[in-house]
XYZ file of N, CA, C and O in Angstrom:
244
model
N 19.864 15.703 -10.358
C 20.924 14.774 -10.654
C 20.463 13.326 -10.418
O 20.541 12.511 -11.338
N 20.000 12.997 -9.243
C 19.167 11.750 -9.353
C 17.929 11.258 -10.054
O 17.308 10.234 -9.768
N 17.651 12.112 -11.001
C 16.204 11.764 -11.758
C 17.336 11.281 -13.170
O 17.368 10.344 -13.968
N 18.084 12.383 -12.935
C 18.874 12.031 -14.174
C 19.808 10.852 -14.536
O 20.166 10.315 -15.585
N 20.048 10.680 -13.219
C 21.066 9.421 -13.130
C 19.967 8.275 -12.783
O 20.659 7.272 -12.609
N 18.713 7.941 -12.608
C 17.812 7.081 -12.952
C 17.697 6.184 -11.391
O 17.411 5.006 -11.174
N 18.110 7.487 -10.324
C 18.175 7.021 -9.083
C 16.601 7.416 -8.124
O 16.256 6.951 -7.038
N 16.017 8.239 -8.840
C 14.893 8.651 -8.234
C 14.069 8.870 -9.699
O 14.552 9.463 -10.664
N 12.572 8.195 -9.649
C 11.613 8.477 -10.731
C 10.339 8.471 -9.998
O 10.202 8.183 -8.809
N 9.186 8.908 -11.039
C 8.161 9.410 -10.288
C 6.959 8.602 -10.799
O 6.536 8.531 -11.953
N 6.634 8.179 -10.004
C 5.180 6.922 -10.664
C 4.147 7.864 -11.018
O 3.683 8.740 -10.289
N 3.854 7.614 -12.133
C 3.385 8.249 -13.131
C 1.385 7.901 -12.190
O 0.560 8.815 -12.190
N 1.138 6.833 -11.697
C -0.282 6.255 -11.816
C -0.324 6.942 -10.386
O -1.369 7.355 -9.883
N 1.072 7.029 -9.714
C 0.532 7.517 -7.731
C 0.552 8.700 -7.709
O -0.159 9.359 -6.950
N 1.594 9.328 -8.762
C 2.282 10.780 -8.458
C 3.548 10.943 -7.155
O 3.963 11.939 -6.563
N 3.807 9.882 -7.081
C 4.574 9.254 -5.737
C 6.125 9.200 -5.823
O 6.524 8.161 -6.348
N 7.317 10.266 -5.347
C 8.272 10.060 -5.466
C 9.407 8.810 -5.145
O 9.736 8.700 -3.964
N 9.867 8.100 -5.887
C 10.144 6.946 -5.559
C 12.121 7.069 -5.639
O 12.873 7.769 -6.316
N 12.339 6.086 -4.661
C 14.078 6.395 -4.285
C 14.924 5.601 -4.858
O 15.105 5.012 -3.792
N 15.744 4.935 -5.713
C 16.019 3.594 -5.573
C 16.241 3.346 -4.208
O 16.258 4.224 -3.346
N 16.457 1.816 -3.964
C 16.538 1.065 -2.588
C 17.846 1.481 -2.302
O 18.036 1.262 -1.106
N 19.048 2.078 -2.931
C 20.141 1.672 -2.402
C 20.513 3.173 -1.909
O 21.669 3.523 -1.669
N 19.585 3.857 -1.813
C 19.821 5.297 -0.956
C 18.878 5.352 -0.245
O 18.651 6.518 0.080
N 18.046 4.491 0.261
C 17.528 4.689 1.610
C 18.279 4.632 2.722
O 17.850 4.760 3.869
N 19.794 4.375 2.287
C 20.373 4.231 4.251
C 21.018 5.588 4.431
O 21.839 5.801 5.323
N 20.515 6.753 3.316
C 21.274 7.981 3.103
C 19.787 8.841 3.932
O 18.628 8.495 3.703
N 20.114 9.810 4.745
C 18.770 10.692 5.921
C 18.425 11.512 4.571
O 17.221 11.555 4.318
N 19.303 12.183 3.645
C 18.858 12.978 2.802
C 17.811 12.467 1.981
O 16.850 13.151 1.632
N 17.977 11.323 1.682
C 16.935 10.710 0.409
C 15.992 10.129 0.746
O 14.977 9.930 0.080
N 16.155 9.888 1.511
C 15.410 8.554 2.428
C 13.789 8.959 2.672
O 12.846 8.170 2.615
N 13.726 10.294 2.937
C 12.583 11.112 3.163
C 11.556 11.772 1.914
O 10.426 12.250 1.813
N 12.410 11.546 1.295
C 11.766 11.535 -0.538
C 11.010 10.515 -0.753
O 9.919 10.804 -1.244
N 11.201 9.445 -0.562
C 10.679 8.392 -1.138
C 9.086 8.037 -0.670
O 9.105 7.423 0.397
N 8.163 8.186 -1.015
C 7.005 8.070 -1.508
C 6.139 9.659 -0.992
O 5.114 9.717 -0.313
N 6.671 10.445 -1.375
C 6.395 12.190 -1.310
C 5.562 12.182 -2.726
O 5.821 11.510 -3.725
N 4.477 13.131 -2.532
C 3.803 13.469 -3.438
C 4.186 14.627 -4.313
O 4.004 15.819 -4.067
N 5.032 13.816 -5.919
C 5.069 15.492 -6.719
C 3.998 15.912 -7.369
O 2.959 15.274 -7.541
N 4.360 17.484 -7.901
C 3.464 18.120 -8.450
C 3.671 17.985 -10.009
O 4.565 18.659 -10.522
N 3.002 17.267 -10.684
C 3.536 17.021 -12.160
C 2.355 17.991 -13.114
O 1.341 17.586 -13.682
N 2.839 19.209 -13.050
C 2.303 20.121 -13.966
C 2.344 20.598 -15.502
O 3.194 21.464 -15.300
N 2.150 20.680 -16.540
C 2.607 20.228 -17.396
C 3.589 19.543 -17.988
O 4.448 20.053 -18.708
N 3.500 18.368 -17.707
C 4.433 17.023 -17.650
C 3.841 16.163 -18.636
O 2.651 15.850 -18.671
N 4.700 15.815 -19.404
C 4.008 15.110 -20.595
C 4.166 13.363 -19.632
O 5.204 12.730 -19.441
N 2.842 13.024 -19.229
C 3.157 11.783 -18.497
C 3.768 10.357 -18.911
O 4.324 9.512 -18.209
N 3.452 10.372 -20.418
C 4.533 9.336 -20.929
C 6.251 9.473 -20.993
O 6.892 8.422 -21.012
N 6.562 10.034 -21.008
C 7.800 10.565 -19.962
C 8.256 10.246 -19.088
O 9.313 9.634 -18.933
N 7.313 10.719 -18.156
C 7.473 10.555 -16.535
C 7.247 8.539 -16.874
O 8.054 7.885 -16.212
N 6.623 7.976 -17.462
C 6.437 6.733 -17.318
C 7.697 6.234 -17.920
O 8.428 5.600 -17.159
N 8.065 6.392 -19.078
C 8.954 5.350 -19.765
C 10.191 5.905 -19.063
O 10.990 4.968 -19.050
N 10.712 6.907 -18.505
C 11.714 7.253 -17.323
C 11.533 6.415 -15.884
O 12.426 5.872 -15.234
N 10.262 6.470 -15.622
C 9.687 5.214 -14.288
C 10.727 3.741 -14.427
O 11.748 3.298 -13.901
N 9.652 3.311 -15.577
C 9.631 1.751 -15.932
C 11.568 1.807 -16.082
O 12.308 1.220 -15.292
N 11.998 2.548 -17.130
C 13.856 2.347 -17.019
C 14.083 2.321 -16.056
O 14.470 1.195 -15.744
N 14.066 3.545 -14.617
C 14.915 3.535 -13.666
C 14.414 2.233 -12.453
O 15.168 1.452 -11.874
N 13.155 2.320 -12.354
C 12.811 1.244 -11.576
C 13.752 -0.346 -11.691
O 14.342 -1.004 -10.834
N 13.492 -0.589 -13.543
C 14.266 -1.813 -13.824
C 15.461 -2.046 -13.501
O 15.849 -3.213 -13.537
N 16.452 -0.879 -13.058
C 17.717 -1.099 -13.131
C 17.898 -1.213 -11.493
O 19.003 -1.654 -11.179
N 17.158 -0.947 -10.564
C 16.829 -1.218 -9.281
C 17.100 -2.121 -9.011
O 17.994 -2.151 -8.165
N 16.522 -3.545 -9.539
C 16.438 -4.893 -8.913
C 15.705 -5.114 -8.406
O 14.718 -4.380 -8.440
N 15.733 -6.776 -7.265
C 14.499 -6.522 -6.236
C 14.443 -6.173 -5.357
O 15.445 -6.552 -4.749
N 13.427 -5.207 -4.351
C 12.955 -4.305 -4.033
C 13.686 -5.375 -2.433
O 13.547 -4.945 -1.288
């Protein structure tokens, strides 16, 4: 639900799960954020142009 809602995406260059900022004060999410996924057949332009959207709508960091 949060990949989907563009609250959590996955850096395509680290493999690095990333949180938006505004659920780090949440214990559940908070611990996600820079976790290593396993992107197994994953078409990585995907995983990127999903990155670059959700990141943008973030703000600054």
């Amino acid at each position: 639900m949060l990949f989907d809602r563009g609250l959590m995406a996955v850096d395509p260059a680290t493999k690095q799960v990333c949180v938006a900022p505004v659920l780090h004060v949440y214990e559940s999410y908070a611990p996600l954020n820079g976790r290593r996924a396993t992107l197994v057949g994953v078409d990585l332009t995907a995983v990127r142009e999903h990155f670059d959207v959700a990141v943008a709508t973030w703000g600054p960091a």
